[in-house]
Amino acid sequence: MARIDGSVAQRGDSYSFFIDWSESVDNDNNRSTVYATAYIYCSKHTAYASGLAQKLVIDGTEFTNTASVNLSSGVTVALISGSKTISHDSNGSKSIGISADCALPNGNGWGPLWGSAYAEVSLTNIPRHPVLTLKSIENIGLDSCLVRYKYESGQFYHLQYRINNGAWTNIGGNPTFSLTGLTPNTSYTIQVRGMNQDKTLVGNASNSLNFKTKDIAHASVDSNILYFPQPIKININNQANANVSALVFLNDEKMKEVTLSTGENTISFTEEEQTEIYKKFVSNKVTIKIIVKTNNKYEDTAISKEITFNGDRLTIYSTEFNQKGQLWKNYKKTRKLAKAIIWKNKNKGGNPIWKKAI
């Protein structure tokens, strides 16, 4: 029982006006029933009157009656009572106003004449499990996304999420948080839940949302057999609009890395690279392997392309020098691979000649 002290219109040294109130809490339904009674206490003197108007207000609801009030020394008189069932806020808290205004005996100037009292009071804070709702999954990338949720009700302080009905993980952020470390091209189901500050109240799992991360870039080529030194045409499917490059391997040795764009690309080879490729020919063929790399992190090893250059013909870029090291002649020849050799020390006009492959 709690007490709200008020005042009287006269003879305040002899009379006390007050309200006693209590509540009965319904935890399951998040509500309380409030009971209140207005009283007048007489410490000395006597006074009597009938038909006196009495009013009690609980959280905006009025209770009224008329009463006969007979006061004497040491007597407490109940003037008016009322009760009201009140729903608490979603977080379990509730504040209300309680007041009373009562006509009292005048007693030829020796009575209290009028009594009033008012107070804002806080009801018992009912523990409420936090309720959260998932709203959307946004900014889905290769390995990350943004999760948006809404706090609905209850005592919410800590946030947790879980993926594919796995273990719950603590995370911060309101009303959004970022998920990282996901796997590309993978389907996920996510839920969230909340806890109160001391983690004694754990909310139920929220609704579920499904999403799928974007795939890494993949490559396709027009043909797996080309004729040297024909460039390689490669098409890139880049769902995530990420940074894409191609690692080019010559007979399993890394040759170079080339930046690629979405759509059609051409990988060509310089004269120096063509010479290097020629040196690697085995049984009239050489293998180029291309691995597509996304965001300098994910390699498309599952669909790496092995392109075989047929060694049918080879273009030789050569330079001839005289014995003094002076340039004598540049030329380009296409030969059958079996006959594509580098000549040295061949005489012409009496001078030794060197032919050097570039």
Short mmCIF file of N, CA, C and O in Angstrom, two decimals, residues 15 22 56 86 113 131 148 172 184 266 286-287 321 334 345 354:
data_model
loop_
_atom_site.label_atom_id
_atom_site.label_comp_id
_atom_site.label_asym_id
_atom_site.label_seq_id
_atom_site.Cartn_x
_atom_site.Cartn_y
_atom_site.Cartn_z
N TYR A 15 -6.66 17.96 10.91
CA TYR A 15 -7.16 16.99 9.94
C TYR A 15 -6.07 16.62 8.93
O TYR A 15 -5.27 17.47 8.54
N SER A 22 -2.99 0.80 -4.10
CA SER A 22 -2.21 -0.45 -4.29
C SER A 22 -2.48 -0.96 -5.70
O SER A 22 -3.36 -0.46 -6.41
N LEU A 56 -13.06 10.67 -7.01
CA LEU A 56 -11.75 10.02 -7.09
C LEU A 56 -11.45 9.79 -8.58
O LEU A 56 -12.33 9.38 -9.33
N ILE A 86 -5.29 -1.38 -15.84
CA ILE A 86 -4.53 -0.49 -16.74
C ILE A 86 -3.47 -1.31 -17.47
O ILE A 86 -2.68 -2.02 -16.85
N LEU A 113 -13.71 21.19 5.89
CA LEU A 113 -14.43 21.83 4.80
C LEU A 113 -14.19 21.18 3.43
O LEU A 113 -15.12 20.86 2.72
N VAL A 131 10.78 -8.01 -28.28
CA VAL A 131 10.25 -8.52 -29.55
C VAL A 131 10.88 -7.73 -30.69
O VAL A 131 10.79 -6.50 -30.73
N ARG A 148 18.47 -5.16 -41.74
CA ARG A 148 17.64 -4.12 -41.13
C ARG A 148 16.53 -4.79 -40.31
O ARG A 148 15.84 -5.69 -40.80
N GLY A 172 26.30 -5.69 -32.42
CA GLY A 172 25.75 -4.37 -32.12
C GLY A 172 25.12 -3.76 -33.35
O GLY A 172 25.36 -4.19 -34.47
N PRO A 184 30.59 -16.60 -51.01
CA PRO A 184 29.90 -16.22 -52.26
C PRO A 184 28.98 -17.32 -52.78
O PRO A 184 29.20 -18.51 -52.54
N THR A 266 40.07 -9.28 -74.43
CA THR A 266 41.07 -9.94 -75.26
C THR A 266 42.38 -9.99 -74.50
O THR A 266 42.87 -8.97 -74.01
N VAL A 286 51.59 -25.96 -76.50
CA VAL A 286 51.84 -25.31 -75.22
C VAL A 286 50.48 -25.01 -74.59
O VAL A 286 49.51 -24.72 -75.30
N THR A 287 50.39 -25.10 -73.26
CA THR A 287 49.11 -24.90 -72.57
C THR A 287 49.12 -23.60 -71.77
O THR A 287 50.02 -23.36 -70.98
N PHE A 321 73.21 -8.98 -87.03
CA PHE A 321 74.29 -8.04 -86.75
C PHE A 321 75.54 -8.49 -87.50
O PHE A 321 75.75 -9.69 -87.71
N THR A 334 57.87 -16.63 -91.01
CA THR A 334 56.98 -17.65 -90.45
C THR A 334 57.45 -19.00 -90.96
O THR A 334 57.58 -19.21 -92.17
N ASN A 345 76.56 -17.84 -86.78
CA ASN A 345 77.84 -17.97 -87.50
C ASN A 345 77.66 -18.39 -88.96
O ASN A 345 78.38 -19.22 -89.48
N TRP A 354 75.24 -13.06 -87.05
CA TRP A 354 74.50 -13.65 -85.94
C TRP A 354 73.03 -13.29 -86.07
O TRP A 354 72.69 -12.13 -86.36
#
